[in-house]
Amino acid sequence: MQIHEYDVVIVGAGGAGMRAALESSKRAHTAVLTKLYPTRSHTGAAQGGMCAALANVEEDNWEWHTFDTIKGGDYLVDQDAAEIMAKEAIDAVIDLENMGLPFNRTPEGKIDQRRFGGHTRNHGEAAVRRACYAADRTGHMILQTLYQNCIKQDVEFYNEFYVLDLLLDESEGEPRAAGVVAYELATGEIHVFSAKSVIFASGGFGKVFKTTSNAHTLTGDGMAIVYRKGLPLEDMEFYQFHPTGLAGLGVLLTEGARGEGGILRNESGERFMERYAPTIKDLAPRDMVSRAMLQEVREGRGAGPNKDYVYLDLTHLPAEQIEAKLPDITEFARTYLGVDPISELVPVFPTAHYAMGGIPTNNDTEVLRNNEDIVPGLYAAGECACVSVHGANRLGTNSLLDINVFGKRAGVAAAEYANNAKHAPLPEDPAKFVEDMVAKLRDGATGPSVTASGPNTGTDAGAEAEGTERIADIRKAMQETMDMNAQVYRTEETLTQALADIKELQERYTRATIQDKGQRYNTDLLEAIELGFLLELAELLVIGALNRKESRGGHAREDYQTRDDENFMSHTMAYRQPGETEIKLDTKPVIVTRYQPMERKY
Amino acid sequence: MSTATEQATTPAPAPQQQTVTFKILRFNPDEDTAPHWQEFQVDVYPTDRVLDALTMIKGEQDGSLTFRRSCGHGICGSDAMRINGRNRLACKTLIKDLNAKKPITVEAIKGLPQEKDLVVDMEPFFQAYREVMPFLITSGHDPSKERIQSIAEREVFDDTTKCIMCAACTTSCPVFWSDGQYFGPQAIVGAHRFIFDSRDEGAATRLEILNSKEGVWRCRTTFNCTEACPRGIQITKAIQEVKRAVINS
């Protein structure tokens, strides 16, 4: 075991983590721990754009952006946070441009902007051009630009270091951050990082679902680590399903395709969104479009041999526009479905995409341990956090904005705190929890190691570990029940089924073992740990969804079809004390500043 | 649109699963003295990705099989490997694009130290990238608004902004195989992206770096890199443009 000491430790090297690192490393001794190489982070998969009311191509202002964000989030957004995000969006885009990001340009050479779902002029009058973009690879450009600037600033990375535990010091009563424990993938060695400030920027947990736009590595690690310390998670039942995943695969096709003029059609070719959102049609927020697509399929208007998807139609757009503005998604459709969007309709269906909930923070990204109090020295930003700027449904492009605005705030706040604080003492045996977890999974096997089997012994090496539970089997069963029972539409019955399945899988997980017993690059172990995190978060999602007997934003209950502001206009806070099985649900008031809840029509 | 609808709604014949043999070059330095081939049989659909097959093998047959992967659709650059002798991304290579009647060979990319199975040490690769100063270099204070750049100026370096740093190009280059000190195609692509950016003022320094012994002049224009690039970047062309810029600088 090695011990390291830093002022600030950042967990995760996607957009939020690296944006934080650029601020923090200027002010304090900073390390970034990441289970992937930074450029592999899923920020790079974001496509369509990042909204900011630059008004480069038409009239716009950040107050409209604030309103759209709140309405898009079905009034579960904390309005002061949304205001901060919309206001600081403008500087966030300019910062990125100044750092070198190659945005698409207007004929005058300014940053070009395009339309996106739910972003409107003057409180819903019509779609507005607000999304700054670089073709359909805006996330890729953001990730590259931030990484390039981290190189410029000589930011210290620990690549393929998998953080598995948060260290808290409670010697002075209330908990404060003391550091983290990480597992070095290359060697199997355990490292303790003592730090004054810890920032979690570890992303989402889309892999609880089978059909998802998320990377294999998006397993909610940071959220689960914090939750295991008895700290709350907020609004976990709110999960976004992006309307246009490639049918059957879930690979994302940007909403920017509809921003460029793309149209959703059912089997008969009808532009069905006209019926669901007469004003902004295909550019309605994602939750509404996803539900509309499911509705079409359920009522027999789906396309394809099994009538189980709808079409994204780009065929009326000029080929040059598609090639220039949407090159990557065009290639995805060609590669994975053999369909050419220039001349053919693309089969699409909703795909699990984004967690609105996560680690609760205040507007300075400080992590809350209840509705009022923070954990000094602990911060969270990006998808793993819940500020909450997305409420019950995030608007397209607001995630790239979130990581930049709140990533920057986290970096500044964590460094400033560290510069005025002392290192908290480490617990007596800081690595014990991680050592025990690793040992249990690695050594819990009944069968001998398969890696010792030597040269080519055939295809049944796994049989040696017979009688134990396989990680891949449990993961598959979890993903199937979540897709079946806790997806776009939910009922008491389906959620109860999902919960029963998850409980059973959690029990099977205690008997799970891995085949790879080695120290070196043990990705078998990594996947087993990730599954443990996912099972906890799947349970939380379902319990929150069961408890919320209303429909709001991304949470649609068929047995409670309307929004119920009287009983449910509040955030869910879920807690579980270490070692206990019972999950306690509490509520937190939504912060309302100037927008009273209204009916959500588009 | 009507023809497109007819085309797309014609029910396609249901795809058939087939049993495919994968021949994977295994190596764990803690246990093996040398790399060795191991065969696995797996039932896949023609539209499955090679990555899907590897995931099935790892999940159902041998958990110790080790490879990197993340996004699963060709954006993150984690899973470059040598498939049937050619560098490709496992998540962008479909079974139907390979001859599945014969065993499909999978091995680690060449020229970087093999750490375990399909995992190589990426550090030398990223080091070369860092050395070309891959970031915007400007003088004076940042403006309070965006820098102006015309559509045409932006277009000049568009191709090289697509790079996902998967290393498929660099590890397909015979010069890199024989001389690990060579910057390699990816680092030159990374430099190109800034050398030709109208906002950047660091071209002279980068060109000096690439005019060194291990710089652009090692390129023998074999086009392996261009063929290997999963993003379709015209890498050899970019290297030629950098060479010309060195001469004109």
Tab-separated table of N, CA, C and O in Angstrom, chain A residues 61-150:
chain	number	residue	atom	x	y	z
A	61	ASN	N	-31.514	35.639	-24.579
A	61	ASN	CA	-30.881	36.085	-23.332
A	61	ASN	C	-30.931	34.990	-22.301
A	61	ASN	O	-31.720	34.047	-22.417
A	62	TRP	N	-30.069	35.096	-21.299
A	62	TRP	CA	-29.918	33.969	-20.381
A	62	TRP	C	-31.132	33.757	-19.500
A	62	TRP	O	-31.335	32.678	-18.976
A	63	GLU	N	-31.963	34.757	-19.367
A	63	GLU	CA	-33.190	34.564	-18.577
A	63	GLU	C	-34.128	33.579	-19.290
A	63	GLU	O	-34.736	32.725	-18.646
A	64	TRP	N	-34.194	33.673	-20.612
A	64	TRP	CA	-35.001	32.703	-21.368
A	64	TRP	C	-34.428	31.292	-21.177
A	64	TRP	O	-35.174	30.326	-21.056
A	65	HIS	N	-33.138	31.210	-21.190
A	65	HIS	CA	-32.465	29.916	-21.008
A	65	HIS	C	-32.784	29.352	-19.613
A	65	HIS	O	-33.067	28.168	-19.456
A	66	THR	N	-32.777	30.223	-18.610
A	66	THR	CA	-33.132	29.796	-17.255
A	66	THR	C	-34.553	29.234	-17.234
A	66	THR	O	-34.800	28.138	-16.708
A	67	PHE	N	-35.468	29.984	-17.823
A	67	PHE	CA	-36.856	29.546	-17.832
A	67	PHE	C	-37.009	28.199	-18.534
A	67	PHE	O	-37.678	27.287	-18.027
A	68	ASP	N	-36.378	28.062	-19.696
A	68	ASP	CA	-36.487	26.800	-20.444
A	68	ASP	C	-35.973	25.627	-19.620
A	68	ASP	O	-36.539	24.537	-19.655
A	69	THR	N	-34.880	25.865	-18.900
A	69	THR	CA	-34.289	24.808	-18.081
A	69	THR	C	-35.253	24.378	-16.974
A	69	THR	O	-35.406	23.190	-16.694
A	70	ILE	N	-35.917	25.343	-16.381
A	70	ILE	CA	-36.844	25.060	-15.275
A	70	ILE	C	-38.099	24.355	-15.791
A	70	ILE	O	-38.537	23.350	-15.237
A	71	LYS	N	-38.633	24.880	-16.868
A	71	LYS	CA	-39.827	24.245	-17.444
A	71	LYS	C	-39.472	22.853	-17.985
A	71	LYS	O	-40.218	21.895	-17.785
A	72	GLY	N	-38.329	22.758	-18.644
A	72	GLY	CA	-37.873	21.460	-19.169
A	72	GLY	C	-37.752	20.444	-18.059
A	72	GLY	O	-38.027	19.259	-18.245
A	73	GLY	N	-37.324	20.897	-16.889
A	73	GLY	CA	-37.141	20.015	-15.738
A	73	GLY	C	-38.418	19.791	-14.947
A	73	GLY	O	-38.374	19.255	-13.842
A	74	ASP	N	-39.555	20.210	-15.519
A	74	ASP	CA	-40.876	20.016	-14.922
A	74	ASP	C	-40.938	20.561	-13.487
A	74	ASP	O	-41.519	19.944	-12.604
A	75	TYR	N	-40.320	21.687	-13.299
A	75	TYR	CA	-40.395	22.464	-12.045
A	75	TYR	C	-39.803	21.747	-10.836
A	75	TYR	O	-40.096	22.088	-9.704
A	76	LEU	N	-38.945	20.776	-11.093
A	76	LEU	CA	-38.206	20.176	-9.981
A	76	LEU	C	-36.779	20.748	-9.929
A	76	LEU	O	-35.943	20.337	-9.137
A	77	VAL	N	-36.507	21.710	-10.793
A	77	VAL	CA	-35.188	22.350	-10.847
A	77	VAL	C	-35.068	23.340	-9.685
A	77	VAL	O	-36.028	24.043	-9.369
A	78	ASP	N	-33.905	23.396	-9.060
A	78	ASP	CA	-33.661	24.466	-8.091
A	78	ASP	C	-33.345	25.729	-8.884
A	78	ASP	O	-32.324	25.822	-9.578
A	79	GLN	N	-34.230	26.705	-8.775
A	79	GLN	CA	-34.217	27.806	-9.750
A	79	GLN	C	-33.012	28.725	-9.600
A	79	GLN	O	-32.542	29.296	-10.584
A	80	ASP	N	-32.494	28.852	-8.390
A	80	ASP	CA	-31.285	29.679	-8.238
A	80	ASP	C	-30.097	29.045	-8.957
A	80	ASP	O	-29.267	29.736	-9.560
A	81	ALA	N	-30.041	27.710	-8.918
A	81	ALA	CA	-28.941	27.004	-9.591
A	81	ALA	C	-29.063	27.124	-11.109
A	81	ALA	O	-28.057	27.318	-11.816
A	82	ALA	N	-30.294	27.017	-11.606
A	82	ALA	CA	-30.509	27.133	-13.054
A	82	ALA	C	-30.107	28.517	-13.550
A	82	ALA	O	-29.544	28.681	-14.639
A	83	GLU	N	-30.398	29.513	-12.713
A	83	GLU	CA	-30.044	30.882	-13.071
A	83	GLU	C	-28.519	31.034	-13.175
A	83	GLU	O	-28.001	31.633	-14.125
A	84	ILE	N	-27.826	30.480	-12.197
A	84	ILE	CA	-26.355	30.514	-12.232
A	84	ILE	C	-25.839	29.853	-13.505
A	84	ILE	O	-24.981	30.388	-14.209
A	85	MET	N	-26.397	28.695	-13.809
A	85	MET	CA	-25.898	27.943	-14.965
A	85	MET	C	-26.135	28.715	-16.264
A	85	MET	O	-25.223	28.830	-17.096
A	86	ALA	N	-27.334	29.245	-16.429
A	86	ALA	CA	-27.638	29.949	-17.680
A	86	ALA	C	-26.800	31.223	-17.814
A	86	ALA	O	-26.328	31.568	-18.897
A	87	LYS	N	-26.588	31.894	-16.693
A	87	LYS	CA	-25.814	33.144	-16.705
A	87	LYS	C	-24.333	32.855	-16.996
A	87	LYS	O	-23.712	33.511	-17.829
A	88	GLU	N	-23.793	31.840	-16.319
A	88	GLU	CA	-22.364	31.534	-16.487
A	88	GLU	C	-22.074	30.746	-17.763
A	88	GLU	O	-20.917	30.533	-18.121
A	89	ALA	N	-23.139	30.326	-18.443
A	89	ALA	CA	-22.968	29.570	-19.687
A	89	ALA	C	-22.169	30.371	-20.704
A	89	ALA	O	-21.337	29.835	-21.436
A	90	ILE	N	-22.430	31.662	-20.734
A	90	ILE	CA	-21.817	32.503	-21.767
A	90	ILE	C	-20.294	32.516	-21.598
A	90	ILE	O	-19.544	32.252	-22.535
A	91	ASP	N	-19.837	32.750	-20.361
A	91	ASP	CA	-18.393	32.700	-20.109
A	91	ASP	C	-17.835	31.295	-20.329
A	91	ASP	O	-16.688	31.144	-20.767
A	92	ALA	N	-18.629	30.290	-19.991
A	92	ALA	CA	-18.131	28.910	-20.129
A	92	ALA	C	-17.819	28.599	-21.593
A	92	ALA	O	-16.802	27.955	-21.904
A	93	VAL	N	-18.679	29.063	-22.502
A	93	VAL	CA	-18.432	28.841	-23.929
A	93	VAL	C	-17.223	29.653	-24.396
A	93	VAL	O	-16.343	29.142	-25.112
A	94	ILE	N	-17.156	30.894	-23.974
A	94	ILE	CA	-16.021	31.744	-24.372
A	94	ILE	C	-14.703	31.162	-23.828
A	94	ILE	O	-13.687	31.129	-24.532
A	95	ASP	N	-14.727	30.695	-22.590
A	95	ASP	CA	-13.538	30.040	-22.016
A	95	ASP	C	-13.058	28.905	-22.916
A	95	ASP	O	-11.865	28.789	-23.208
A	96	LEU	N	-14.002	28.060	-23.327
A	96	LEU	CA	-13.623	26.909	-24.161
A	96	LEU	C	-13.063	27.366	-25.495
A	96	LEU	O	-12.071	26.815	-25.997
A	97	GLU	N	-13.682	28.382	-26.084
A	97	GLU	CA	-13.175	28.892	-27.367
A	97	GLU	C	-11.763	29.439	-27.176
A	97	GLU	O	-10.868	29.144	-27.961
A	98	ASN	N	-11.577	30.177	-26.102
A	98	ASN	CA	-10.241	30.734	-25.845
A	98	ASN	C	-9.218	29.641	-25.578
A	98	ASN	O	-8.043	29.794	-25.867
A	99	MET	N	-9.663	28.540	-25.011
A	99	MET	CA	-8.756	27.404	-24.795
A	99	MET	C	-8.428	26.673	-26.094
A	99	MET	O	-7.563	25.799	-26.108
A	100	GLY	N	-9.180	26.973	-27.161
A	100	GLY	CA	-8.855	26.379	-28.452
A	100	GLY	C	-9.952	25.553	-29.084
A	100	GLY	O	-9.778	25.017	-30.176
A	101	LEU	N	-11.088	25.436	-28.430
A	101	LEU	CA	-12.116	24.554	-28.984
A	101	LEU	C	-12.572	25.033	-30.359
A	101	LEU	O	-12.930	26.199	-30.530
A	102	PRO	N	-12.537	24.144	-31.345
A	102	PRO	CA	-12.904	24.533	-32.719
A	102	PRO	C	-14.414	24.483	-32.969
A	102	PRO	O	-14.922	23.564	-33.588
A	103	PHE	N	-15.118	25.484	-32.475
A	103	PHE	CA	-16.559	25.569	-32.733
A	103	PHE	C	-16.814	25.800	-34.222
A	103	PHE	O	-15.994	26.421	-34.897
A	104	ASN	N	-17.988	25.341	-34.680
A	104	ASN	CA	-18.435	25.768	-36.006
A	104	ASN	C	-18.667	27.273	-35.972
A	104	ASN	O	-18.986	27.834	-34.935
A	105	ARG	N	-18.515	27.906	-37.139
A	105	ARG	CA	-18.540	29.368	-37.196
A	105	ARG	C	-19.673	29.898	-38.070
A	105	ARG	O	-20.109	29.229	-39.004
A	106	THR	N	-20.083	31.131	-37.765
A	106	THR	CA	-21.027	31.839	-38.634
A	106	THR	C	-20.234	32.458	-39.785
A	106	THR	O	-19.005	32.521	-39.732
A	107	PRO	N	-20.928	32.944	-40.814
A	107	PRO	CA	-20.209	33.615	-41.911
A	107	PRO	C	-19.348	34.783	-41.412
A	107	PRO	O	-18.356	35.138	-42.051
A	108	GLU	N	-19.699	35.378	-40.259
A	108	GLU	CA	-18.875	36.482	-39.726
A	108	GLU	C	-17.703	35.969	-38.894
A	108	GLU	O	-16.923	36.764	-38.369
A	109	GLY	N	-17.618	34.652	-38.718
A	109	GLY	CA	-16.501	34.097	-37.962
A	109	GLY	C	-16.776	33.949	-36.480
A	109	GLY	O	-15.880	33.609	-35.708
A	110	LYS	N	-18.020	34.204	-36.071
A	110	LYS	CA	-18.379	34.002	-34.668
A	110	LYS	C	-18.819	32.548	-34.446
A	110	LYS	O	-19.014	31.799	-35.399
A	111	ILE	N	-19.000	32.191	-33.180
A	111	ILE	CA	-19.465	30.834	-32.876
A	111	ILE	C	-20.887	30.662	-33.401
A	111	ILE	O	-21.764	31.474	-33.094
A	112	ASP	N	-21.083	29.613	-34.195
A	112	ASP	CA	-22.410	29.374	-34.763
A	112	ASP	C	-23.307	28.704	-33.710
A	112	ASP	O	-22.815	28.088	-32.756
A	113	GLN	N	-24.604	28.854	-33.876
A	113	GLN	CA	-25.549	28.271	-32.926
A	113	GLN	C	-26.698	27.620	-33.673
A	113	GLN	O	-27.086	28.076	-34.745
A	114	ARG	N	-27.226	26.531	-33.069
A	114	ARG	CA	-28.357	25.858	-33.707
A	114	ARG	C	-29.444	25.529	-32.687
A	114	ARG	O	-29.268	25.694	-31.491
A	115	ARG	N	-30.584	25.065	-33.217
A	115	ARG	CA	-31.727	24.773	-32.359
A	115	ARG	C	-31.525	23.463	-31.612
A	115	ARG	O	-30.822	22.581	-32.082
A	116	PHE	N	-32.192	23.357	-30.469
A	116	PHE	CA	-32.136	22.130	-29.683
A	116	PHE	C	-33.419	21.973	-28.886
A	116	PHE	O	-34.113	22.964	-28.623
A	117	GLY	N	-33.695	20.760	-28.485
A	117	GLY	CA	-34.961	20.446	-27.819
A	117	GLY	C	-35.219	21.287	-26.573
A	117	GLY	O	-34.374	21.377	-25.688
A	118	GLY	N	-36.400	21.908	-26.521
A	118	GLY	CA	-36.828	22.618	-25.318
A	118	GLY	C	-36.228	23.995	-25.144
A	118	GLY	O	-36.579	24.698	-24.199
A	119	HIS	N	-35.326	24.399	-26.007
A	119	HIS	CA	-34.718	25.731	-25.907
A	119	HIS	C	-35.506	26.691	-26.786
A	119	HIS	O	-35.567	26.504	-28.008
A	120	THR	N	-36.099	27.709	-26.165
A	120	THR	CA	-37.044	28.540	-26.901
A	120	THR	C	-36.781	30.036	-26.714
A	120	THR	O	-36.082	30.464	-25.796
A	121	ARG	N	-37.407	30.795	-27.617
A	121	ARG	CA	-37.382	32.239	-27.561
A	121	ARG	C	-38.553	32.724	-26.704
A	121	ARG	O	-39.666	32.212	-26.834
A	122	ASN	N	-38.276	33.657	-25.839
A	122	ASN	CA	-39.311	34.331	-25.055
A	122	ASN	C	-40.329	33.373	-24.421
A	122	ASN	O	-41.518	33.443	-24.709
A	123	HIS	N	-39.814	32.466	-23.580
A	123	HIS	CA	-40.674	31.594	-22.770
A	123	HIS	C	-41.607	30.725	-23.589
A	123	HIS	O	-42.800	30.644	-23.306
A	124	GLY	N	-41.068	30.124	-24.635
A	124	GLY	CA	-41.833	29.094	-25.336
A	124	GLY	C	-42.457	29.503	-26.650
A	124	GLY	O	-43.210	28.716	-27.226
A	125	GLU	N	-42.139	30.684	-27.144
A	125	GLU	CA	-42.765	31.129	-28.397
A	125	GLU	C	-42.399	30.253	-29.582
A	125	GLU	O	-43.250	29.864	-30.375
A	126	ALA	N	-41.107	29.964	-29.708
A	126	ALA	CA	-40.625	29.149	-30.825
A	126	ALA	C	-39.214	28.691	-30.480
A	126	ALA	O	-38.588	29.235	-29.572
A	127	ALA	N	-38.724	27.692	-31.231
A	127	ALA	CA	-37.361	27.205	-30.980
A	127	ALA	C	-36.351	28.315	-31.262
A	127	ALA	O	-36.544	29.123	-32.174
A	128	VAL	N	-35.293	28.348	-30.459
A	128	VAL	CA	-34.280	29.386	-30.632
A	128	VAL	C	-32.921	28.727	-30.915
A	128	VAL	O	-32.664	27.604	-30.490
A	129	ARG	N	-32.072	29.441	-31.654
A	129	ARG	CA	-30.720	28.915	-31.937
A	129	ARG	C	-29.794	29.282	-30.783
A	129	ARG	O	-29.338	30.425	-30.704
A	130	ARG	N	-29.585	28.320	-29.901
A	130	ARG	CA	-28.813	28.597	-28.683
A	130	ARG	C	-27.624	27.651	-28.501
A	130	ARG	O	-26.704	27.937	-27.736
A	131	ALA	N	-27.645	26.519	-29.208
A	131	ALA	CA	-26.607	25.496	-28.980
A	131	ALA	C	-25.348	25.806	-29.782
A	131	ALA	O	-25.364	25.816	-31.012
A	132	CYS	N	-24.236	26.066	-29.071
A	132	CYS	CA	-22.930	26.212	-29.704
A	132	CYS	C	-22.421	24.802	-29.971
A	132	CYS	O	-22.570	23.929	-29.129
A	133	TYR	N	-21.811	24.585	-31.124
A	133	TYR	CA	-21.515	23.199	-31.495
A	133	TYR	C	-20.277	23.108	-32.366
A	133	TYR	O	-19.828	24.098	-32.948
A	134	ALA	N	-19.739	21.903	-32.421
A	134	ALA	CA	-18.681	21.573	-33.374
A	134	ALA	C	-19.154	20.316	-34.083
A	134	ALA	O	-19.055	19.209	-33.527
A	135	ALA	N	-19.721	20.490	-35.248
A	135	ALA	CA	-20.394	19.404	-35.988
A	135	ALA	C	-21.275	18.625	-35.018
A	135	ALA	O	-21.982	19.219	-34.211
A	136	ASP	N	-21.220	17.279	-35.065
A	136	ASP	CA	-21.952	16.499	-34.058
A	136	ASP	C	-20.945	15.789	-33.165
A	136	ASP	O	-21.118	14.652	-32.757
A	137	ARG	N	-19.847	16.529	-32.876
A	137	ARG	CA	-18.843	15.973	-31.978
A	137	ARG	C	-18.432	17.030	-30.948
A	137	ARG	O	-17.263	17.160	-30.616
A	138	THR	N	-19.409	17.738	-30.437
A	138	THR	CA	-19.112	18.808	-29.491
A	138	THR	C	-18.459	18.264	-28.215
A	138	THR	O	-17.504	18.843	-27.694
A	139	GLY	N	-18.970	17.135	-27.724
A	139	GLY	CA	-18.393	16.544	-26.512
A	139	GLY	C	-16.960	16.091	-26.723
A	139	GLY	O	-16.090	16.295	-25.881
A	140	HIS	N	-16.725	15.505	-27.887
A	140	HIS	CA	-15.360	15.101	-28.241
A	140	HIS	C	-14.418	16.300	-28.207
A	140	HIS	O	-13.331	16.246	-27.633
A	141	MET	N	-14.863	17.401	-28.787
A	141	MET	CA	-14.017	18.597	-28.832
A	141	MET	C	-13.805	19.170	-27.424
A	141	MET	O	-12.718	19.659	-27.110
A	142	ILE	N	-14.840	19.108	-26.593
A	142	ILE	CA	-14.693	19.609	-25.222
A	142	ILE	C	-13.691	18.744	-24.463
A	142	ILE	O	-12.769	19.251	-23.807
A	143	LEU	N	-13.859	17.436	-24.576
A	143	LEU	CA	-12.950	16.532	-23.863
A	143	LEU	C	-11.509	16.723	-24.333
A	143	LEU	O	-10.579	16.815	-23.531
A	144	GLN	N	-11.328	16.813	-25.656
A	144	GLN	CA	-9.977	17.007	-26.206
A	144	GLN	C	-9.398	18.348	-25.746
A	144	GLN	O	-8.245	18.416	-25.321
A	145	THR	N	-10.203	19.390	-25.831
A	145	THR	CA	-9.706	20.723	-25.477
A	145	THR	C	-9.316	20.774	-23.998
A	145	THR	O	-8.269	21.343	-23.641
A	146	LEU	N	-10.137	20.189	-23.147
A	146	LEU	CA	-9.810	20.203	-21.716
A	146	LEU	C	-8.554	19.370	-21.451
A	146	LEU	O	-7.678	19.776	-20.677
A	147	TYR	N	-8.443	18.226	-22.108
A	147	TYR	CA	-7.246	17.395	-21.916
A	147	TYR	C	-5.998	18.136	-22.412
A	147	TYR	O	-4.957	18.150	-21.750
A	148	GLN	N	-6.125	18.777	-23.579
A	148	GLN	CA	-4.986	19.529	-24.123
A	148	GLN	C	-4.558	20.634	-23.156
A	148	GLN	O	-3.362	20.849	-22.938
A	149	ASN	N	-5.515	21.282	-22.543
A	149	ASN	CA	-5.162	22.343	-21.600
A	149	ASN	C	-4.614	21.774	-20.294
A	149	ASN	O	-3.808	22.421	-19.625
A	150	CYS	N	-5.037	20.575	-19.926
A	150	CYS	CA	-4.428	19.906	-18.769
A	150	CYS	C	-2.957	19.587	-19.055
A	150	CYS	O	-2.098	19.704	-18.175
